[in-house]
Coordinates of C-alpha atoms and ligand atoms in Angstrom, one line a residue:
M1 CA 36.7 19.7 -65.8
K2 CA 33.3 19.6 -67.5
R3 CA 30.6 19.1 -64.9
R4 CA 26.8 19.0 -64.9
A5 CA 24.4 18.8 -62.1
F6 CA 20.8 18.3 -63.0
F7 CA 17.9 18.7 -60.6
K8 CA 14.2 18.9 -61.1
A9 CA 14.3 22.5 -62.4
G10 CA 17.3 22.0 -64.6
L11 CA 16.5 18.6 -66.2
S12 CA 17.9 18.5 -69.6
L13 CA 17.9 16.2 -72.7
G14 CA 21.5 15.4 -71.8
A15 CA 20.4 13.9 -68.5
I16 CA 17.5 12.0 -70.2
S17 CA 19.6 10.4 -72.8
L18 CA 22.1 9.3 -70.1
L19 CA 19.4 7.5 -68.2
E20 CA 17.2 6.3 -71.0
P21 CA 18.3 2.7 -70.9
L22 CA 17.4 2.4 -67.3
K23 CA 14.5 0.2 -66.6
G24 CA 12.0 0.6 -63.8
A25 CA 13.3 4.1 -63.2
N26 CA 11.5 7.3 -62.7
L27 CA 14.4 9.2 -64.4
L28 CA 15.4 12.4 -62.8
S29 CA 11.9 13.3 -61.7
S30 CA 12.6 14.7 -58.3
S31 CA 14.7 17.1 -56.4
F32 CA 16.2 14.3 -54.3
E33 CA 18.6 13.0 -57.0
G34 CA 20.9 14.1 -59.7
V35 CA 23.8 13.4 -62.0
T36 CA 27.3 14.8 -62.1
S37 CA 30.6 14.1 -63.7
G38 CA 33.9 14.0 -61.9
P39 CA 34.5 13.3 -58.2
I40 CA 31.5 13.2 -56.0
V41 CA 31.0 12.6 -52.2
L42 CA 27.7 11.7 -50.7
S43 CA 27.0 11.2 -47.0
T44 CA 24.1 10.7 -44.6
W45 CA 22.7 13.5 -42.5
I46 CA 23.8 17.1 -41.8
H47 CA 27.1 16.1 -40.2
G48 CA 27.9 14.9 -43.7
L49 CA 28.7 18.4 -44.8
E50 CA 31.8 18.7 -42.8
A51 CA 32.8 15.1 -43.5
N52 CA 32.3 15.6 -47.2
R53 CA 34.6 18.7 -47.1
A54 CA 37.3 16.6 -45.5
A55 CA 36.8 13.9 -48.1
W56 CA 37.0 16.6 -50.8
E57 CA 40.4 17.7 -49.6
V58 CA 41.7 14.4 -50.8
L59 CA 39.7 14.1 -54.0
S60 CA 40.3 17.7 -55.1
K61 CA 44.1 16.9 -55.2
G62 CA 43.5 13.8 -57.3
G63 CA 43.5 11.5 -54.3
K64 CA 41.9 8.1 -54.0
A65 CA 38.3 7.5 -53.0
I66 CA 39.4 5.1 -50.2
D67 CA 41.5 7.8 -48.6
A68 CA 38.8 10.4 -49.0
V69 CA 36.1 8.3 -47.3
E70 CA 38.3 7.5 -44.3
N71 CA 39.4 11.1 -44.0
G72 CA 35.7 12.3 -44.3
V73 CA 34.2 10.1 -41.5
R74 CA 37.1 10.6 -39.1
I75 CA 35.8 14.2 -38.8
T76 CA 32.4 12.9 -37.5
E77 CA 34.1 10.3 -35.3
A78 CA 36.1 13.1 -33.6
D79 CA 33.1 15.4 -33.1
L80 CA 32.4 15.3 -29.4
A81 CA 28.9 16.8 -29.9
N82 CA 27.9 13.9 -32.1
R83 CA 25.8 11.4 -30.1
S84 CA 25.7 8.7 -32.6
V85 CA 29.2 8.4 -33.9
G86 CA 32.6 7.9 -32.3
I87 CA 33.9 9.5 -29.1
G88 CA 30.7 11.4 -28.2
G89 CA 28.4 8.4 -28.8
R90 CA 25.7 7.2 -26.5
P91 CA 26.3 4.0 -24.6
D92 CA 24.3 0.7 -24.6
R93 CA 21.9 0.1 -21.7
D94 CA 24.8 -1.1 -19.6
G95 CA 26.8 2.1 -20.0
H96 CA 29.3 0.9 -22.7
V97 CA 29.9 2.9 -25.8
T98 CA 30.4 0.1 -28.4
L99 CA 31.5 1.3 -31.8
D100 CA 30.8 -0.3 -35.2
A101 CA 32.5 0.6 -38.5
C102 CA 33.3 -0.7 -42.0
I103 CA 35.1 0.4 -45.1
M104 CA 35.3 -0.9 -48.7
D105 CA 37.4 0.0 -51.7
E106 CA 37.3 -0.2 -55.4
K107 CA 38.9 -3.6 -55.4
S108 CA 36.1 -5.1 -53.2
R109 CA 38.6 -5.2 -50.4
C110 CA 36.8 -4.5 -47.1
G111 CA 37.4 -4.3 -43.4
A112 CA 35.2 -3.9 -40.3
V113 CA 35.1 -3.7 -36.5
A114 CA 32.2 -4.1 -34.3
F115 CA 31.3 -4.0 -30.6
M116 CA 34.7 -2.2 -30.0
E117 CA 35.2 0.0 -27.0
G118 CA 37.6 2.9 -26.2
I119 CA 39.1 3.6 -29.6
A120 CA 38.7 7.0 -31.1
H121 CA 38.7 6.1 -34.8
P122 CA 37.0 2.8 -35.5
I123 CA 37.0 3.5 -39.3
S124 CA 40.8 3.5 -39.4
V125 CA 40.9 0.3 -37.4
A126 CA 38.5 -1.2 -39.9
R127 CA 40.9 -0.1 -42.7
A128 CA 43.8 -1.6 -40.9
V129 CA 41.9 -4.9 -40.6
M130 CA 41.3 -4.6 -44.4
E131 CA 44.9 -3.8 -45.2
T132 CA 47.0 -5.7 -42.7
T133 CA 45.1 -8.9 -41.9
Q134 CA 43.5 -11.8 -43.8
H135 CA 40.2 -11.1 -42.2
V136 CA 37.3 -8.8 -42.9
M137 CA 35.9 -8.3 -39.4
L138 CA 37.2 -8.1 -35.8
V139 CA 34.8 -7.6 -32.9
G140 CA 34.9 -6.8 -29.2
E141 CA 38.1 -7.5 -27.2
G142 CA 39.8 -8.9 -30.3
A143 CA 39.3 -5.7 -32.2
E144 CA 40.4 -3.6 -29.1
K145 CA 43.6 -5.8 -28.8
F146 CA 44.3 -5.4 -32.5
A147 CA 43.8 -1.6 -32.3
S148 CA 46.1 -1.3 -29.2
E149 CA 48.8 -3.4 -30.8
N150 CA 48.6 -1.2 -33.9
G151 CA 48.9 2.0 -32.0
F152 CA 45.4 3.4 -32.4
K153 CA 44.4 6.3 -30.2
K154 CA 42.3 5.5 -27.2
A155 CA 39.5 7.6 -25.9
K156 CA 37.5 7.5 -22.7
M157 CA 33.8 7.0 -23.4
P158 CA 31.1 7.8 -22.5
L159 CA 31.8 11.5 -22.1
P160 CA 30.7 12.8 -18.7
E161 CA 27.6 14.6 -20.2
V162 CA 26.6 11.4 -22.1
K163 CA 27.0 9.3 -19.0
K164 CA 24.6 11.7 -17.2
D165 CA 22.0 11.3 -19.9
W166 CA 22.3 7.5 -19.7
E167 CA 21.9 7.6 -15.9
K168 CA 18.7 9.6 -16.4
W169 CA 17.5 7.3 -19.1
K170 CA 18.1 4.3 -16.8
K171 CA 15.9 5.8 -14.1
E172 CA 13.2 6.8 -16.4
N173 CA 13.1 4.1 -19.0
K174 CA 13.5 0.4 -18.6
D175 CA 12.2 -0.5 -22.1
V176 CA 15.3 -1.6 -23.9
F177 CA 13.4 -2.2 -27.1
K178 CA 12.1 1.4 -27.3
K179 CA 13.0 2.6 -30.8
P180 CA 15.0 5.8 -31.2
I181 CA 13.5 8.4 -33.3
I182 CA 15.9 8.5 -36.2
N183 CA 15.9 11.9 -37.9
H184 CA 18.0 14.9 -38.7
E185 CA 17.6 16.3 -35.2
N186 CA 19.4 13.4 -33.4
H187 CA 22.0 13.1 -36.3
D188 CA 22.9 9.4 -36.5
T189 CA 25.3 7.2 -38.2
I190 CA 27.5 8.6 -40.9
G191 CA 27.7 6.5 -44.2
L192 CA 29.9 8.2 -46.8
I193 CA 30.5 7.1 -50.4
A194 CA 32.7 8.7 -52.9
M195 CA 33.9 8.5 -56.5
D196 CA 37.4 9.9 -57.3
A197 CA 38.7 11.5 -60.5
N198 CA 39.7 8.1 -61.7
G199 CA 36.1 6.9 -61.5
D200 CA 36.9 4.6 -58.6
L201 CA 34.3 4.1 -55.8
S202 CA 34.8 3.5 -52.1
G203 CA 32.7 3.8 -49.0
A204 CA 32.8 4.1 -45.2
C205 CA 30.3 3.8 -42.5
T206 CA 30.7 4.4 -38.7
T207 CA 28.4 4.6 -35.7
S208 CA 27.9 4.0 -32.0
G209 CA 24.7 2.4 -33.0
W210 CA 21.2 2.4 -31.5
A211 CA 21.4 4.4 -28.3
Y212 CA 20.8 2.2 -25.1
K213 CA 20.8 -1.0 -27.2
M214 CA 21.3 -4.4 -25.5
H215 CA 25.0 -5.0 -24.6
G216 CA 26.4 -7.0 -27.5
R217 CA 24.0 -5.7 -30.1
V218 CA 25.5 -5.0 -33.5
G219 CA 23.6 -3.2 -36.2
D220 CA 24.0 -2.9 -40.0
S221 CA 26.7 -0.3 -40.0
P222 CA 29.8 -2.6 -39.8
I223 CA 28.2 -5.3 -41.9
I224 CA 29.4 -5.3 -45.5
G225 CA 26.4 -5.7 -47.7
A226 CA 24.0 -4.2 -45.0
G227 CA 25.4 -0.8 -43.9
L228 CA 27.7 -0.4 -46.9
F229 CA 28.4 -2.0 -50.2
V230 CA 30.7 -1.0 -53.1
D231 CA 31.0 -2.7 -56.5
N232 CA 33.4 -0.7 -58.6
E233 CA 31.7 -1.9 -61.8
I234 CA 28.3 -0.6 -60.7
G235 CA 28.1 1.8 -57.8
A236 CA 28.1 2.3 -54.1
A237 CA 25.5 2.5 -51.4
T238 CA 25.2 3.1 -47.6
S239 CA 22.4 3.2 -45.1
T240 CA 21.2 4.7 -41.8
G241 CA 18.4 3.9 -39.5
I242 CA 17.2 0.8 -37.7
G243 CA 19.9 -1.6 -38.5
E244 CA 17.9 -4.7 -37.8
A245 CA 15.5 -3.9 -40.7
I246 CA 18.4 -3.1 -43.0
I247 CA 20.2 -6.4 -42.3
R248 CA 16.9 -8.3 -43.0
V249 CA 17.0 -7.1 -46.7
A250 CA 20.8 -7.0 -47.1
G251 CA 20.1 -3.4 -47.7
S252 CA 23.2 -1.7 -49.3
S253 CA 24.2 -4.7 -51.4
M254 CA 20.7 -5.0 -52.7
V255 CA 20.7 -1.3 -53.7
V256 CA 23.9 -2.0 -55.7
E257 CA 22.5 -5.1 -57.2
L258 CA 19.3 -3.3 -58.4
M259 CA 21.6 -0.6 -60.0
R260 CA 23.4 -3.5 -61.8
H261 CA 20.0 -4.4 -63.2
G262 CA 19.3 -0.9 -64.5
Y263 CA 17.7 0.9 -61.6
S264 CA 18.8 4.5 -61.0
P265 CA 20.3 5.1 -57.5
T266 CA 17.1 6.6 -56.2
D267 CA 14.8 3.9 -57.6
A268 CA 17.2 1.2 -56.2
C269 CA 17.0 2.8 -52.7
K270 CA 13.3 3.1 -53.1
E271 CA 12.9 -0.5 -53.9
V272 CA 14.8 -1.6 -50.9
V273 CA 12.8 0.8 -48.7
N274 CA 9.7 -0.8 -50.1
R275 CA 11.0 -4.3 -49.2
I276 CA 11.6 -3.1 -45.7
I277 CA 8.1 -1.7 -45.5
K278 CA 6.6 -5.0 -46.9
K279 CA 8.4 -7.1 -44.4
H280 CA 7.4 -5.2 -41.2
S281 CA 3.9 -5.1 -40.0
D282 CA 4.7 -2.5 -37.4
L283 CA 6.4 0.5 -38.9
T284 CA 6.3 2.7 -35.8
N285 CA 9.6 4.8 -35.8
L286 CA 11.0 2.4 -38.3
Q287 CA 13.1 4.9 -40.2
C288 CA 15.7 3.6 -42.6
G289 CA 17.4 5.5 -45.4
F290 CA 19.8 4.7 -48.2
I291 CA 22.0 6.8 -50.5
A292 CA 23.7 5.6 -53.6
I293 CA 26.0 6.6 -56.5
D294 CA 26.3 4.8 -59.7
K295 CA 29.4 4.6 -61.9
K296 CA 28.0 7.2 -64.3
G297 CA 27.7 9.8 -61.6
N298 CA 24.0 9.5 -60.9
F299 CA 23.1 9.8 -57.2
G300 CA 20.1 9.7 -55.0
G301 CA 18.5 8.6 -51.8
Y302 CA 15.3 7.3 -50.3
S303 CA 13.9 6.6 -46.9
V304 CA 10.9 5.1 -45.1
Y305 CA 9.8 8.4 -43.4
A306 CA 10.3 12.1 -44.3
G307 CA 13.2 13.9 -42.7
F308 CA 16.2 12.0 -44.0
N309 CA 18.6 14.1 -45.9
Y310 CA 22.1 13.7 -47.2
A311 CA 25.1 15.9 -48.0
L312 CA 26.4 16.3 -51.5
K313 CA 29.8 17.6 -52.5
T314 CA 31.1 18.0 -56.0
S315 CA 33.3 20.8 -57.5
T316 CA 30.2 22.9 -57.8
E317 CA 27.9 21.7 -55.1
D318 CA 28.2 21.7 -51.3
K319 CA 24.8 21.2 -49.9
M320 CA 22.1 19.1 -48.3
V321 CA 19.6 17.2 -50.4
D322 CA 16.3 15.8 -49.1
A323 CA 15.9 12.2 -49.8
G324 CA 12.7 10.9 -51.3
F325 CA 10.4 9.1 -48.8
D326 CA 7.5 6.8 -48.6
R327 CA 5.5 8.4 -45.9
N328 CA 5.2 11.2 -43.4
W329 CA 5.7 10.6 -39.7
Ligands
SD4_1 C1 22.4 1.0 -36.2 N1 22.1 1.9 -38.5 O1 23.2 0.7 -35.3 C2 22.6 2.1 -37.1 C3 22.1 3.3 -36.5 C4 21.8 4.4 -37.4 O2 20.7 6.2 -38.0 O3 22.1 4.4 -38.5 N2 21.1 5.4 -37.0 O4 21.4 0.3 -36.4

């Protein structure tokens, strides 16, 4: 398969002509974006490398993007060392690990679970909601009941070492609104978007959310349009960071909508980041990042603060890419 990947150093006329009609775009002016042809997987943070490889196992055999995205993020959900996704996730302030996830396919079918406890793979439950019910989202006990009835694997959470951290946090820190520092050192949510050999797009997003959040809090990650959005005519986007800020601007759906109006993936992510910045007078620790792919294989990402990066997998690339950013910490 013919494939091209253009970065700053290798920008070619071919890439320019592909993007010429785009309005409001900086074209491929930075190292944090590119264009490729053929299947592609993009996912948030360093844990995305492994997730992408699992997604690639599906795509490289001609599989569908929807299967690839689920396969990919299940790796992160099963990683006991990951404190922001799945089994190893940190609890809320009352000691409950509550999990949020959503999935969306090329037909705009979608499924989500939120505020769900004790189930190892929320993304697969979200997919079952999508495929076997008339609903889009199940939460809390209802989601757990649905998962048990459908034979999903249970898991005991929090892990003993995570519980120990929480007990320490409880003693030392009563401020439930303290914002987590969201950067590559404490990993965070995985949002994974992919395009398959057929040119179809899908996405998945899964998290244990904001560590030590209020009991009952749900962030952007399971909300279609906030944490994830796919429109197979246009592109796909997903997010990471302070979910409340992302929900306020309908983040991922806005990124896709801007791409519909001619923005490149990076410029669409940047515009939504700018809206977040404009709407918040206090930006302390307010990290939010977006990644996006468009239908032509352009991809990119942007965040409020430096430090956000994403994993890229194509048939020739398997690496981390630094997202563009508005400011340094
Ligand atoms: C949330 N967006 O629950 C998630 C957390 C996250 O990077 O992405 N952290 O708000």
